[in-house]
């Protein structure tokens, strides 16, 4: 199966000039969903993660499936103010201005092996912020698998020294 056939390009979303890579057709296709999770799991398994950290919001879907498949726990990185317990935060740059992500302060124990997962690696700002969150809590980032990598945005450069993987490159 060609997983790329299940990614829908949506021009000018969420703003003019952006081509949004929509993974919903892939998620809705049972065979494609299983294939994507299995391929990422095959890459992730030897890295022996204790936890999968998924970024809000699409990172939760395949992140949860991956955690279950790998026998790992799941940690949610959320936008500010959404998590009910004590949190740690990391700020990251957007095209205009800043945003931040939070995780629960007790979500990761010192020395735990953490895999960071999201649907798309674009500029790498989101992924870099989640790396900082994991490391603030004493976790070890053992890999960053994505479904899609937008290579022309050079997100990988911001994650220099980390083990980055993607199923589909554009
Ligand atoms: P980044 O620039 O790597 O920090 O990406 C920011 C977030 O927006 C990530 O969670 C991506 O999933 C999402 N994102 C960025 N660009 C796109 C795109 N062209 N299509 C779909 N999602 C995107």
mmCIF file with all atom_site columns, C-alpha atoms and ligand atoms in Angstrom:
data_model
loop_
_atom_site.group_PDB
_atom_site.id
_atom_site.type_symbol
_atom_site.label_atom_id
_atom_site.label_alt_id
_atom_site.label_comp_id
_atom_site.label_asym_id
_atom_site.label_entity_id
_atom_site.label_seq_id
_atom_site.pdbx_PDB_ins_code
_atom_site.Cartn_x
_atom_site.Cartn_y
_atom_site.Cartn_z
_atom_site.occupancy
_atom_site.B_iso_or_equiv
_atom_site.pdbx_formal_charge
_atom_site.auth_seq_id
_atom_site.auth_comp_id
_atom_site.auth_asym_id
_atom_site.auth_atom_id
_atom_site.pdbx_PDB_model_num
ATOM   1   C CA  . UNK A 1 1   ? 0.000   0.000  0.000  1.00 0.00 ? 1   UNK A CA  1
ATOM   2   C CA  . UNK A 1 2   ? 1.206   3.510  -0.815 1.00 0.00 ? 2   UNK A CA  1
ATOM   3   C CA  . UNK A 1 3   ? 0.509   5.509  2.358  1.00 0.00 ? 3   UNK A CA  1
ATOM   4   C CA  . UNK A 1 4   ? 1.123   8.737  0.445  1.00 0.00 ? 4   UNK A CA  1
ATOM   5   C CA  . UNK A 1 5   ? -2.145  8.111  -1.442 1.00 0.00 ? 5   UNK A CA  1
ATOM   6   C CA  . UNK A 1 6   ? -3.964  8.552  1.887  1.00 0.00 ? 6   UNK A CA  1
ATOM   7   C CA  . UNK A 1 7   ? -2.569  12.025 2.614  1.00 0.00 ? 7   UNK A CA  1
ATOM   8   C CA  . UNK A 1 8   ? -4.776  14.860 1.377  1.00 0.00 ? 8   UNK A CA  1
ATOM   9   C CA  . UNK A 1 9   ? -3.224  18.186 0.370  1.00 0.00 ? 9   UNK A CA  1
ATOM   10  C CA  . UNK A 1 10  ? -5.421  21.117 1.425  1.00 0.00 ? 10  UNK A CA  1
ATOM   11  C CA  . UNK A 1 11  ? -4.141  24.351 -0.168 1.00 0.00 ? 11  UNK A CA  1
ATOM   12  C CA  . UNK A 1 12  ? -4.365  27.634 1.749  1.00 0.00 ? 12  UNK A CA  1
ATOM   13  C CA  . UNK A 1 13  ? -5.246  26.063 5.123  1.00 0.00 ? 13  UNK A CA  1
ATOM   14  C CA  . UNK A 1 14  ? -5.101  27.382 7.828  1.00 0.00 ? 14  UNK A CA  1
ATOM   15  C CA  . UNK A 1 15  ? -3.893  30.459 5.936  1.00 0.00 ? 15  UNK A CA  1
ATOM   16  C CA  . UNK A 1 16  ? -2.968  31.487 2.373  1.00 0.00 ? 16  UNK A CA  1
ATOM   17  C CA  . UNK A 1 17  ? 0.237   29.895 1.069  1.00 0.00 ? 17  UNK A CA  1
ATOM   18  C CA  . UNK A 1 18  ? 0.218   26.877 3.439  1.00 0.00 ? 18  UNK A CA  1
ATOM   19  C CA  . UNK A 1 19  ? -0.448  23.424 1.968  1.00 0.00 ? 19  UNK A CA  1
ATOM   20  C CA  . UNK A 1 20  ? -1.931  21.478 4.868  1.00 0.00 ? 20  UNK A CA  1
ATOM   21  C CA  . UNK A 1 21  ? -1.080  17.766 4.941  1.00 0.00 ? 21  UNK A CA  1
ATOM   22  C CA  . UNK A 1 22  ? -4.328  16.162 6.127  1.00 0.00 ? 22  UNK A CA  1
ATOM   23  C CA  . UNK A 1 23  ? -3.842  12.690 7.657  1.00 0.00 ? 23  UNK A CA  1
ATOM   24  C CA  . UNK A 1 24  ? -7.572  12.081 8.234  1.00 0.00 ? 24  UNK A CA  1
ATOM   25  C CA  . UNK A 1 25  ? -7.982  9.845  5.121  1.00 0.00 ? 25  UNK A CA  1
ATOM   26  C CA  . UNK A 1 26  ? -5.095  7.699  6.396  1.00 0.00 ? 26  UNK A CA  1
ATOM   27  C CA  . UNK A 1 27  ? -6.631  7.462  9.881  1.00 0.00 ? 27  UNK A CA  1
ATOM   28  C CA  . UNK A 1 28  ? -10.030 6.523  8.438  1.00 0.00 ? 28  UNK A CA  1
ATOM   29  C CA  . UNK A 1 29  ? -8.598  3.627  6.402  1.00 0.00 ? 29  UNK A CA  1
ATOM   30  C CA  . UNK A 1 30  ? -8.134  0.591  8.669  1.00 0.00 ? 30  UNK A CA  1
ATOM   31  C CA  . UNK A 1 31  ? -5.361  -0.956 6.559  1.00 0.00 ? 31  UNK A CA  1
ATOM   32  C CA  . UNK A 1 32  ? -3.447  2.323  6.129  1.00 0.00 ? 32  UNK A CA  1
ATOM   33  C CA  . UNK A 1 33  ? -3.711  3.147  9.842  1.00 0.00 ? 33  UNK A CA  1
ATOM   34  C CA  . UNK A 1 34  ? -2.390  -0.255 10.818 1.00 0.00 ? 34  UNK A CA  1
ATOM   35  C CA  . UNK A 1 35  ? 0.399   -0.062 8.222  1.00 0.00 ? 35  UNK A CA  1
ATOM   36  C CA  . UNK A 1 36  ? 1.526   3.386  9.427  1.00 0.00 ? 36  UNK A CA  1
ATOM   37  C CA  . UNK A 1 37  ? 1.505   2.347  13.109 1.00 0.00 ? 37  UNK A CA  1
ATOM   38  C CA  . UNK A 1 38  ? 3.337   -0.916 12.323 1.00 0.00 ? 38  UNK A CA  1
ATOM   39  C CA  . UNK A 1 39  ? 6.051   0.826  10.282 1.00 0.00 ? 39  UNK A CA  1
ATOM   40  C CA  . UNK A 1 40  ? 6.703   3.394  13.013 1.00 0.00 ? 40  UNK A CA  1
ATOM   41  C CA  . UNK A 1 41  ? 6.584   0.678  15.679 1.00 0.00 ? 41  UNK A CA  1
ATOM   42  C CA  . UNK A 1 42  ? 9.184   -1.379 13.775 1.00 0.00 ? 42  UNK A CA  1
ATOM   43  C CA  . UNK A 1 43  ? 11.537  1.626  13.861 1.00 0.00 ? 43  UNK A CA  1
ATOM   44  C CA  . UNK A 1 44  ? 10.711  2.453  17.482 1.00 0.00 ? 44  UNK A CA  1
ATOM   45  C CA  . UNK A 1 45  ? 10.839  -1.010 19.081 1.00 0.00 ? 45  UNK A CA  1
ATOM   46  C CA  . UNK A 1 46  ? 14.659  -1.366 19.271 1.00 0.00 ? 46  UNK A CA  1
ATOM   47  C CA  . UNK A 1 47  ? 14.813  2.052  20.958 1.00 0.00 ? 47  UNK A CA  1
ATOM   48  C CA  . UNK A 1 48  ? 12.897  0.517  23.886 1.00 0.00 ? 48  UNK A CA  1
ATOM   49  C CA  . UNK A 1 49  ? 10.725  3.483  24.902 1.00 0.00 ? 49  UNK A CA  1
ATOM   50  C CA  . UNK A 1 50  ? 9.004   3.543  28.303 1.00 0.00 ? 50  UNK A CA  1
ATOM   51  C CA  . UNK A 1 51  ? 6.730   6.397  27.164 1.00 0.00 ? 51  UNK A CA  1
ATOM   52  C CA  . UNK A 1 52  ? 5.360   7.919  23.980 1.00 0.00 ? 52  UNK A CA  1
ATOM   53  C CA  . UNK A 1 53  ? 4.853   11.683 24.187 1.00 0.00 ? 53  UNK A CA  1
ATOM   54  C CA  . UNK A 1 54  ? 2.280   12.982 21.695 1.00 0.00 ? 54  UNK A CA  1
ATOM   55  C CA  . UNK A 1 55  ? 1.850   16.654 20.804 1.00 0.00 ? 55  UNK A CA  1
ATOM   56  C CA  . UNK A 1 56  ? -1.649  18.186 20.769 1.00 0.00 ? 56  UNK A CA  1
ATOM   57  C CA  . UNK A 1 57  ? -3.726  17.219 18.940 1.00 0.00 ? 57  UNK A CA  1
ATOM   58  C CA  . UNK A 1 58  ? -3.047  14.851 16.044 1.00 0.00 ? 58  UNK A CA  1
ATOM   59  C CA  . UNK A 1 59  ? -0.004  13.366 17.815 1.00 0.00 ? 59  UNK A CA  1
ATOM   60  C CA  . UNK A 1 60  ? -2.445  11.792 20.280 1.00 0.00 ? 60  UNK A CA  1
ATOM   61  C CA  . UNK A 1 61  ? -4.142  9.545  17.758 1.00 0.00 ? 61  UNK A CA  1
ATOM   62  C CA  . UNK A 1 62  ? -1.264  7.546  16.342 1.00 0.00 ? 62  UNK A CA  1
ATOM   63  C CA  . UNK A 1 63  ? 0.733   8.219  19.534 1.00 0.00 ? 63  UNK A CA  1
ATOM   64  C CA  . UNK A 1 64  ? -1.844  6.334  21.600 1.00 0.00 ? 64  UNK A CA  1
ATOM   65  C CA  . UNK A 1 65  ? -1.897  3.467  19.113 1.00 0.00 ? 65  UNK A CA  1
ATOM   66  C CA  . UNK A 1 66  ? 1.913   3.328  19.126 1.00 0.00 ? 66  UNK A CA  1
ATOM   67  C CA  . UNK A 1 67  ? 2.080   3.294  22.927 1.00 0.00 ? 67  UNK A CA  1
ATOM   68  C CA  . UNK A 1 68  ? -0.353  0.385  23.059 1.00 0.00 ? 68  UNK A CA  1
ATOM   69  C CA  . UNK A 1 69  ? 1.484   -1.519 20.314 1.00 0.00 ? 69  UNK A CA  1
ATOM   70  C CA  . UNK A 1 70  ? 4.890   -1.001 21.995 1.00 0.00 ? 70  UNK A CA  1
ATOM   71  C CA  . UNK A 1 71  ? 3.769   -1.710 25.561 1.00 0.00 ? 71  UNK A CA  1
ATOM   72  C CA  . UNK A 1 72  ? 4.678   1.864  26.552 1.00 0.00 ? 72  UNK A CA  1
ATOM   73  C CA  . UNK A 1 73  ? 2.751   4.543  28.447 1.00 0.00 ? 73  UNK A CA  1
ATOM   74  C CA  . UNK A 1 74  ? 1.429   7.751  26.858 1.00 0.00 ? 74  UNK A CA  1
ATOM   75  C CA  . UNK A 1 75  ? 2.091   11.383 27.831 1.00 0.00 ? 75  UNK A CA  1
ATOM   76  C CA  . UNK A 1 76  ? 0.095   14.308 26.404 1.00 0.00 ? 76  UNK A CA  1
ATOM   77  C CA  . UNK A 1 77  ? 1.792   17.622 25.596 1.00 0.00 ? 77  UNK A CA  1
ATOM   78  C CA  . UNK A 1 78  ? -0.995  20.243 25.624 1.00 0.00 ? 78  UNK A CA  1
ATOM   79  C CA  . UNK A 1 79  ? -1.536  23.899 24.951 1.00 0.00 ? 79  UNK A CA  1
ATOM   80  C CA  . UNK A 1 80  ? -1.336  26.136 28.070 1.00 0.00 ? 80  UNK A CA  1
ATOM   81  C CA  . UNK A 1 81  ? -4.130  25.893 30.627 1.00 0.00 ? 81  UNK A CA  1
ATOM   82  C CA  . UNK A 1 82  ? -5.578  22.563 29.459 1.00 0.00 ? 82  UNK A CA  1
ATOM   83  C CA  . UNK A 1 83  ? -3.931  20.170 31.906 1.00 0.00 ? 83  UNK A CA  1
ATOM   84  C CA  . UNK A 1 84  ? -5.458  19.938 35.393 1.00 0.00 ? 84  UNK A CA  1
ATOM   85  C CA  . UNK A 1 85  ? -2.366  19.101 37.485 1.00 0.00 ? 85  UNK A CA  1
ATOM   86  C CA  . UNK A 1 86  ? 0.985   20.866 38.067 1.00 0.00 ? 86  UNK A CA  1
ATOM   87  C CA  . UNK A 1 87  ? 2.807   21.388 34.790 1.00 0.00 ? 87  UNK A CA  1
ATOM   88  C CA  . UNK A 1 88  ? 6.132   22.339 33.243 1.00 0.00 ? 88  UNK A CA  1
ATOM   89  C CA  . UNK A 1 89  ? 6.122   24.449 30.080 1.00 0.00 ? 89  UNK A CA  1
ATOM   90  C CA  . UNK A 1 90  ? 8.322   25.127 27.056 1.00 0.00 ? 90  UNK A CA  1
ATOM   91  C CA  . UNK A 1 91  ? 7.923   28.096 24.737 1.00 0.00 ? 91  UNK A CA  1
ATOM   92  C CA  . UNK A 1 92  ? 8.499   27.884 20.993 1.00 0.00 ? 92  UNK A CA  1
ATOM   93  C CA  . UNK A 1 93  ? 8.562   30.266 18.053 1.00 0.00 ? 93  UNK A CA  1
ATOM   94  C CA  . UNK A 1 94  ? 5.767   30.363 15.508 1.00 0.00 ? 94  UNK A CA  1
ATOM   95  C CA  . UNK A 1 95  ? 5.860   32.175 12.199 1.00 0.00 ? 95  UNK A CA  1
ATOM   96  C CA  . UNK A 1 96  ? 4.583   35.232 14.109 1.00 0.00 ? 96  UNK A CA  1
ATOM   97  C CA  . UNK A 1 97  ? 5.101   35.304 17.862 1.00 0.00 ? 97  UNK A CA  1
ATOM   98  C CA  . UNK A 1 98  ? 5.308   32.435 20.346 1.00 0.00 ? 98  UNK A CA  1
ATOM   99  C CA  . UNK A 1 99  ? 3.267   29.557 21.665 1.00 0.00 ? 99  UNK A CA  1
ATOM   100 C CA  . UNK A 1 100 ? 3.942   27.032 24.410 1.00 0.00 ? 100 UNK A CA  1
ATOM   101 C CA  . UNK A 1 101 ? 3.263   23.433 25.353 1.00 0.00 ? 101 UNK A CA  1
ATOM   102 C CA  . UNK A 1 102 ? 2.851   21.881 28.795 1.00 0.00 ? 102 UNK A CA  1
ATOM   103 C CA  . UNK A 1 103 ? 3.091   18.419 30.327 1.00 0.00 ? 103 UNK A CA  1
ATOM   104 C CA  . UNK A 1 104 ? 2.244   17.279 33.824 1.00 0.00 ? 104 UNK A CA  1
ATOM   105 C CA  . UNK A 1 105 ? 5.249   17.677 36.119 1.00 0.00 ? 105 UNK A CA  1
ATOM   106 C CA  . UNK A 1 106 ? 4.948   14.043 37.267 1.00 0.00 ? 106 UNK A CA  1
ATOM   107 C CA  . UNK A 1 107 ? 4.337   12.533 33.812 1.00 0.00 ? 107 UNK A CA  1
ATOM   108 C CA  . UNK A 1 108 ? 7.959   11.528 33.207 1.00 0.00 ? 108 UNK A CA  1
ATOM   109 C CA  . UNK A 1 109 ? 10.322  10.021 35.779 1.00 0.00 ? 109 UNK A CA  1
ATOM   110 C CA  . UNK A 1 110 ? 14.081  10.638 35.724 1.00 0.00 ? 110 UNK A CA  1
ATOM   111 C CA  . UNK A 1 111 ? 15.837  8.274  33.309 1.00 0.00 ? 111 UNK A CA  1
ATOM   112 C CA  . UNK A 1 112 ? 12.679  7.150  31.481 1.00 0.00 ? 112 UNK A CA  1
ATOM   113 C CA  . UNK A 1 113 ? 13.128  6.558  27.761 1.00 0.00 ? 113 UNK A CA  1
ATOM   114 C CA  . UNK A 1 114 ? 10.739  8.766  25.813 1.00 0.00 ? 114 UNK A CA  1
ATOM   115 C CA  . UNK A 1 115 ? 9.740   8.726  22.151 1.00 0.00 ? 115 UNK A CA  1
ATOM   116 C CA  . UNK A 1 116 ? 8.299   11.998 20.845 1.00 0.00 ? 116 UNK A CA  1
ATOM   117 C CA  . UNK A 1 117 ? 5.626   11.649 18.171 1.00 0.00 ? 117 UNK A CA  1
ATOM   118 C CA  . UNK A 1 118 ? 3.566   13.984 15.981 1.00 0.00 ? 118 UNK A CA  1
ATOM   119 C CA  . UNK A 1 119 ? 1.841   13.720 12.610 1.00 0.00 ? 119 UNK A CA  1
ATOM   120 C CA  . UNK A 1 120 ? 3.965   16.306 10.773 1.00 0.00 ? 120 UNK A CA  1
ATOM   121 C CA  . UNK A 1 121 ? 7.526   17.597 11.219 1.00 0.00 ? 121 UNK A CA  1
ATOM   122 C CA  . UNK A 1 122 ? 7.463   21.090 9.697  1.00 0.00 ? 122 UNK A CA  1
ATOM   123 C CA  . UNK A 1 123 ? 9.871   23.737 11.099 1.00 0.00 ? 123 UNK A CA  1
ATOM   124 C CA  . UNK A 1 124 ? 10.642  21.542 14.113 1.00 0.00 ? 124 UNK A CA  1
ATOM   125 C CA  . UNK A 1 125 ? 9.614   24.188 16.677 1.00 0.00 ? 125 UNK A CA  1
ATOM   126 C CA  . UNK A 1 126 ? 6.951   22.011 18.271 1.00 0.00 ? 126 UNK A CA  1
ATOM   127 C CA  . UNK A 1 127 ? 9.218   18.971 18.403 1.00 0.00 ? 127 UNK A CA  1
ATOM   128 C CA  . UNK A 1 128 ? 12.096  21.001 19.895 1.00 0.00 ? 128 UNK A CA  1
ATOM   129 C CA  . UNK A 1 129 ? 9.774   22.319 22.626 1.00 0.00 ? 129 UNK A CA  1
ATOM   130 C CA  . UNK A 1 130 ? 8.695   18.782 23.509 1.00 0.00 ? 130 UNK A CA  1
ATOM   131 C CA  . UNK A 1 131 ? 12.361  17.688 23.665 1.00 0.00 ? 131 UNK A CA  1
ATOM   132 C CA  . UNK A 1 132 ? 12.924  20.490 26.215 1.00 0.00 ? 132 UNK A CA  1
ATOM   133 C CA  . UNK A 1 133 ? 9.934   19.347 28.280 1.00 0.00 ? 133 UNK A CA  1
ATOM   134 C CA  . UNK A 1 134 ? 11.172  15.751 28.418 1.00 0.00 ? 134 UNK A CA  1
ATOM   135 C CA  . UNK A 1 135 ? 14.686  16.821 29.362 1.00 0.00 ? 135 UNK A CA  1
ATOM   136 C CA  . UNK A 1 136 ? 13.462  19.327 32.004 1.00 0.00 ? 136 UNK A CA  1
ATOM   137 C CA  . UNK A 1 137 ? 11.863  16.359 33.756 1.00 0.00 ? 137 UNK A CA  1
ATOM   138 C CA  . UNK A 1 138 ? 14.984  14.180 33.463 1.00 0.00 ? 138 UNK A CA  1
ATOM   139 C CA  . UNK A 1 139 ? 13.688  11.914 30.688 1.00 0.00 ? 139 UNK A CA  1
ATOM   140 C CA  . UNK A 1 140 ? 15.843  10.661 27.829 1.00 0.00 ? 140 UNK A CA  1
ATOM   141 C CA  . UNK A 1 141 ? 14.633  11.336 24.273 1.00 0.00 ? 141 UNK A CA  1
ATOM   142 C CA  . UNK A 1 142 ? 15.286  8.076  22.399 1.00 0.00 ? 142 UNK A CA  1
ATOM   143 C CA  . UNK A 1 143 ? 13.732  9.080  19.074 1.00 0.00 ? 143 UNK A CA  1
ATOM   144 C CA  . UNK A 1 144 ? 11.301  11.319 17.207 1.00 0.00 ? 144 UNK A CA  1
ATOM   145 C CA  . UNK A 1 145 ? 9.168   9.467  14.647 1.00 0.00 ? 145 UNK A CA  1
ATOM   146 C CA  . UNK A 1 146 ? 6.706   11.393 12.444 1.00 0.00 ? 146 UNK A CA  1
ATOM   147 C CA  . UNK A 1 147 ? 4.257   10.299 9.778  1.00 0.00 ? 147 UNK A CA  1
ATOM   148 C CA  . UNK A 1 148 ? 5.211   13.190 7.464  1.00 0.00 ? 148 UNK A CA  1
ATOM   149 C CA  . UNK A 1 149 ? 8.359   15.313 7.134  1.00 0.00 ? 149 UNK A CA  1
ATOM   150 C CA  . UNK A 1 150 ? 8.269   18.582 5.158  1.00 0.00 ? 150 UNK A CA  1
ATOM   151 C CA  . UNK A 1 151 ? 11.929  18.450 4.190  1.00 0.00 ? 151 UNK A CA  1
ATOM   152 C CA  . UNK A 1 152 ? 12.021  21.940 2.655  1.00 0.00 ? 152 UNK A CA  1
ATOM   153 C CA  . UNK A 1 153 ? 11.385  23.454 6.117  1.00 0.00 ? 153 UNK A CA  1
ATOM   154 C CA  . UNK A 1 154 ? 14.565  21.820 7.527  1.00 0.00 ? 154 UNK A CA  1
ATOM   155 C CA  . UNK A 1 155 ? 12.926  20.817 10.843 1.00 0.00 ? 155 UNK A CA  1
ATOM   156 C CA  . UNK A 1 156 ? 15.563  18.077 11.190 1.00 0.00 ? 156 UNK A CA  1
ATOM   157 C CA  . UNK A 1 157 ? 18.288  20.736 11.586 1.00 0.00 ? 157 UNK A CA  1
ATOM   158 C CA  . UNK A 1 158 ? 16.637  21.985 14.792 1.00 0.00 ? 158 UNK A CA  1
ATOM   159 C CA  . UNK A 1 159 ? 16.711  18.447 16.113 1.00 0.00 ? 159 UNK A CA  1
ATOM   160 C CA  . UNK A 1 160 ? 20.414  17.933 15.421 1.00 0.00 ? 160 UNK A CA  1
ATOM   161 C CA  . UNK A 1 161 ? 21.864  15.135 17.565 1.00 0.00 ? 161 UNK A CA  1
ATOM   162 C CA  . UNK A 1 162 ? 18.469  13.395 17.968 1.00 0.00 ? 162 UNK A CA  1
ATOM   163 C CA  . UNK A 1 163 ? 17.229  10.305 16.176 1.00 0.00 ? 163 UNK A CA  1
ATOM   164 C CA  . UNK A 1 164 ? 14.546  11.535 13.712 1.00 0.00 ? 164 UNK A CA  1
ATOM   165 C CA  . UNK A 1 165 ? 12.420  9.292  11.480 1.00 0.00 ? 165 UNK A CA  1
ATOM   166 C CA  . UNK A 1 166 ? 9.552   9.906  9.045  1.00 0.00 ? 166 UNK A CA  1
ATOM   167 C CA  . UNK A 1 167 ? 7.378   7.584  6.975  1.00 0.00 ? 167 UNK A CA  1
ATOM   168 C CA  . UNK A 1 168 ? 6.704   10.061 4.133  1.00 0.00 ? 168 UNK A CA  1
ATOM   169 C CA  . UNK A 1 169 ? 8.833   12.960 2.906  1.00 0.00 ? 169 UNK A CA  1
ATOM   170 C CA  . UNK A 1 170 ? 7.757   15.991 0.870  1.00 0.00 ? 170 UNK A CA  1
HETATM 171 P P1  . LIG B 2 .   ? 6.362   22.784 13.390 1.00 0.00 ? 1   LIG B P1  1
HETATM 172 O O1  . LIG B 2 .   ? 6.539   23.902 12.424 1.00 0.00 ? 1   LIG B O1  1
HETATM 173 O O2  . LIG B 2 .   ? 7.281   21.590 13.064 1.00 0.00 ? 1   LIG B O2  1
HETATM 174 O O3  . LIG B 2 .   ? 6.501   23.218 14.812 1.00 0.00 ? 1   LIG B O3  1
HETATM 175 O O4  . LIG B 2 .   ? 4.868   22.266 13.187 1.00 0.00 ? 1   LIG B O4  1
HETATM 176 C C1  . LIG B 2 .   ? 3.869   22.788 13.962 1.00 0.00 ? 1   LIG B C1  1
HETATM 177 C C2  . LIG B 2 .   ? 2.681   21.873 14.140 1.00 0.00 ? 1   LIG B C2  1
HETATM 178 O O5  . LIG B 2 .   ? 1.784   22.162 13.105 1.00 0.00 ? 1   LIG B O5  1
HETATM 179 C C3  . LIG B 2 .   ? 2.939   20.371 14.125 1.00 0.00 ? 1   LIG B C3  1
HETATM 180 O O6  . LIG B 2 .   ? 2.198   19.784 15.185 1.00 0.00 ? 1   LIG B O6  1
HETATM 181 C C4  . LIG B 2 .   ? 2.427   19.912 12.794 1.00 0.00 ? 1   LIG B C4  1
HETATM 182 O O7  . LIG B 2 .   ? 1.637   18.761 12.957 1.00 0.00 ? 1   LIG B O7  1
HETATM 183 C C5  . LIG B 2 .   ? 1.555   21.049 12.302 1.00 0.00 ? 1   LIG B C5  1
HETATM 184 N N1  . LIG B 2 .   ? 1.859   21.423 10.921 1.00 0.00 ? 1   LIG B N1  1
HETATM 185 C C6  . LIG B 2 .   ? 2.778   22.325 10.493 1.00 0.00 ? 1   LIG B C6  1
HETATM 186 N N2  . LIG B 2 .   ? 2.747   22.449 9.166  1.00 0.00 ? 1   LIG B N2  1
HETATM 187 C C7  . LIG B 2 .   ? 1.789   21.593 8.732  1.00 0.00 ? 1   LIG B C7  1
HETATM 188 C C8  . LIG B 2 .   ? 1.286   21.241 7.433  1.00 0.00 ? 1   LIG B C8  1
HETATM 189 N N3  . LIG B 2 .   ? 1.755   21.798 6.308  1.00 0.00 ? 1   LIG B N3  1
HETATM 190 N N4  . LIG B 2 .   ? 0.313   20.322 7.367  1.00 0.00 ? 1   LIG B N4  1
HETATM 191 C C9  . LIG B 2 .   ? -0.183  19.746 8.492  1.00 0.00 ? 1   LIG B C9  1
HETATM 192 N N5  . LIG B 2 .   ? 0.236   20.034 9.725  1.00 0.00 ? 1   LIG B N5  1
HETATM 193 C C10 . LIG B 2 .   ? 1.233   20.940 9.851  1.00 0.00 ? 1   LIG B C10 1
#
